[in-house]
């Protein structure tokens, strides 16, 4: 995934290795770094929760053969990673938003 996905041959990878999937991860990595550089907790929390939901969608899309599966070629390892990281990001992002909201009460 990401840069490593371009160097690891697909036959040796447990995850997809599709070029479009690697580009997707690179783009969202750059977006994540830009959001992090703002140092605004609310933006970071929204990014984490949003990307977590995208990860969870990818697991569902893989199982139900929904787009962009035809381009990403997910594997079961991708599904497990998407569920675990997706849930963690949604929880972390939601916690950040709730923590911020409770400060203003």
Short mmCIF file of C-alpha atoms in Angstrom, two decimals:
data_model
loop_
_atom_site.label_atom_id
_atom_site.label_comp_id
_atom_site.label_asym_id
_atom_site.label_seq_id
_atom_site.Cartn_x
_atom_site.Cartn_y
_atom_site.Cartn_z
CA UNK A 1 0.00 0.00 0.00
CA UNK A 2 1.27 3.41 -0.89
CA UNK A 3 4.92 3.70 -1.91
CA UNK A 4 5.77 0.16 -0.78
CA UNK A 5 3.03 -1.18 -3.04
CA UNK A 6 5.00 -0.03 -6.07
CA UNK A 7 8.13 -1.93 -5.01
CA UNK A 8 6.74 -5.20 -3.62
CA UNK A 9 5.76 -7.59 -6.42
CA UNK A 10 2.04 -8.46 -6.30
CA UNK A 11 2.80 -12.18 -5.99
CA UNK A 12 4.64 -11.51 -2.68
CA UNK A 13 2.06 -9.16 -1.22
CA UNK A 14 -0.74 -10.18 1.13
CA UNK A 15 -2.62 -7.02 0.20
CA UNK A 16 -3.91 -5.80 -3.14
CA UNK A 17 -0.89 -4.24 -4.82
CA UNK A 18 -3.08 -2.69 -7.56
CA UNK A 19 -1.53 0.59 -8.78
CA UNK A 20 -4.79 2.51 -8.33
CA UNK A 21 -4.99 1.27 -4.73
CA UNK A 22 -1.43 2.45 -4.08
CA UNK A 23 -2.17 5.89 -5.57
CA UNK A 24 -5.30 6.12 -3.39
CA UNK A 25 -3.19 5.54 -0.27
CA UNK A 26 -0.55 8.03 -1.37
CA UNK A 27 -3.19 10.73 -2.00
CA UNK A 28 -4.90 10.22 1.34
CA UNK A 29 -1.51 10.12 3.07
CA UNK A 30 -0.67 13.54 1.64
CA UNK A 31 -4.12 14.87 2.60
CA UNK A 32 -3.61 13.48 6.11
CA UNK A 33 -0.25 15.22 6.42
CA UNK A 34 -1.75 18.51 5.25
CA UNK A 35 -4.59 18.18 7.78
CA UNK A 36 -2.07 17.33 10.51
CA UNK A 37 0.03 20.37 9.62
CA UNK A 38 -2.93 22.65 10.39
CA UNK A 39 -2.66 21.55 14.05
CA UNK A 40 -6.42 22.00 14.32
CA UNK A 41 -7.78 19.20 16.47
CA UNK A 42 -11.25 19.36 14.94
CA UNK A 43 -9.92 18.94 11.37
CA UNK A 44 -7.70 16.07 12.47
CA UNK A 45 -10.59 14.39 14.26
CA UNK A 46 -12.86 14.75 11.23
CA UNK A 47 -10.16 13.37 8.95
CA UNK A 48 -9.62 10.36 11.22
CA UNK A 49 -13.35 9.62 11.51
CA UNK A 50 -13.92 10.18 7.78
CA UNK A 51 -11.01 8.04 6.66
CA UNK A 52 -12.12 5.37 9.14
CA UNK A 53 -15.55 5.33 7.49
CA UNK A 54 -13.88 5.05 4.08
CA UNK A 55 -11.87 2.07 5.38
CA UNK A 56 -15.05 0.41 6.66
CA UNK A 57 -16.76 1.06 3.32
CA UNK A 58 -13.87 -0.63 1.54
CA UNK A 59 -14.35 -3.77 3.64
CA UNK A 60 -18.09 -3.80 2.85
CA UNK A 61 -17.45 -3.00 -0.82
CA UNK A 62 -14.97 -5.85 -1.07
CA UNK A 63 -17.44 -8.31 0.45
CA UNK A 64 -20.36 -7.13 -1.71
CA UNK A 65 -18.27 -6.53 -4.86
CA UNK A 66 -19.07 -2.81 -4.98
CA UNK A 67 -16.99 -0.04 -6.61
CA UNK A 68 -14.06 0.56 -6.70
CA UNK A 69 -13.33 -3.15 -6.25
CA UNK A 70 -12.73 -3.63 -9.96
CA UNK A 71 -9.78 -1.23 -9.69
CA UNK A 72 -8.49 -1.96 -6.18
CA UNK A 73 -8.57 -5.80 -6.23
CA UNK A 74 -8.88 -6.17 -2.44
CA UNK A 75 -7.80 -9.35 -0.68
CA UNK A 76 -9.07 -10.81 2.60
CA UNK A 77 -6.00 -9.33 4.31
CA UNK A 78 -7.08 -5.89 3.05
CA UNK A 79 -10.56 -6.53 4.48
CA UNK A 80 -9.19 -7.38 7.93
CA UNK A 81 -6.90 -4.33 7.92
CA UNK A 82 -9.74 -2.06 6.77
CA UNK A 83 -12.04 -3.27 9.53
CA UNK A 84 -9.44 -2.95 12.30
CA UNK A 85 -7.99 0.39 11.22
CA UNK A 86 -11.41 1.73 10.19
CA UNK A 87 -12.92 1.03 13.60
CA UNK A 88 -9.88 2.47 15.38
CA UNK A 89 -9.96 5.67 13.29
CA UNK A 90 -13.71 6.17 13.77
CA UNK A 91 -13.32 5.72 17.54
CA UNK A 92 -10.28 8.03 17.73
CA UNK A 93 -11.88 10.68 15.50
CA UNK A 94 -15.18 10.55 17.38
CA UNK A 95 -13.39 10.80 20.71
CA UNK A 96 -11.53 13.89 19.48
CA UNK A 97 -14.77 15.53 18.37
CA UNK A 98 -16.59 14.68 21.62
CA UNK A 99 -13.65 15.84 23.74
CA UNK A 100 -13.62 19.17 21.91
CA UNK A 101 -17.38 19.55 22.25
CA UNK A 102 -17.30 18.86 25.99
CA UNK A 103 -14.76 21.69 26.45
CA UNK A 104 -17.32 24.21 25.26
CA UNK A 105 -20.08 23.26 27.68
#
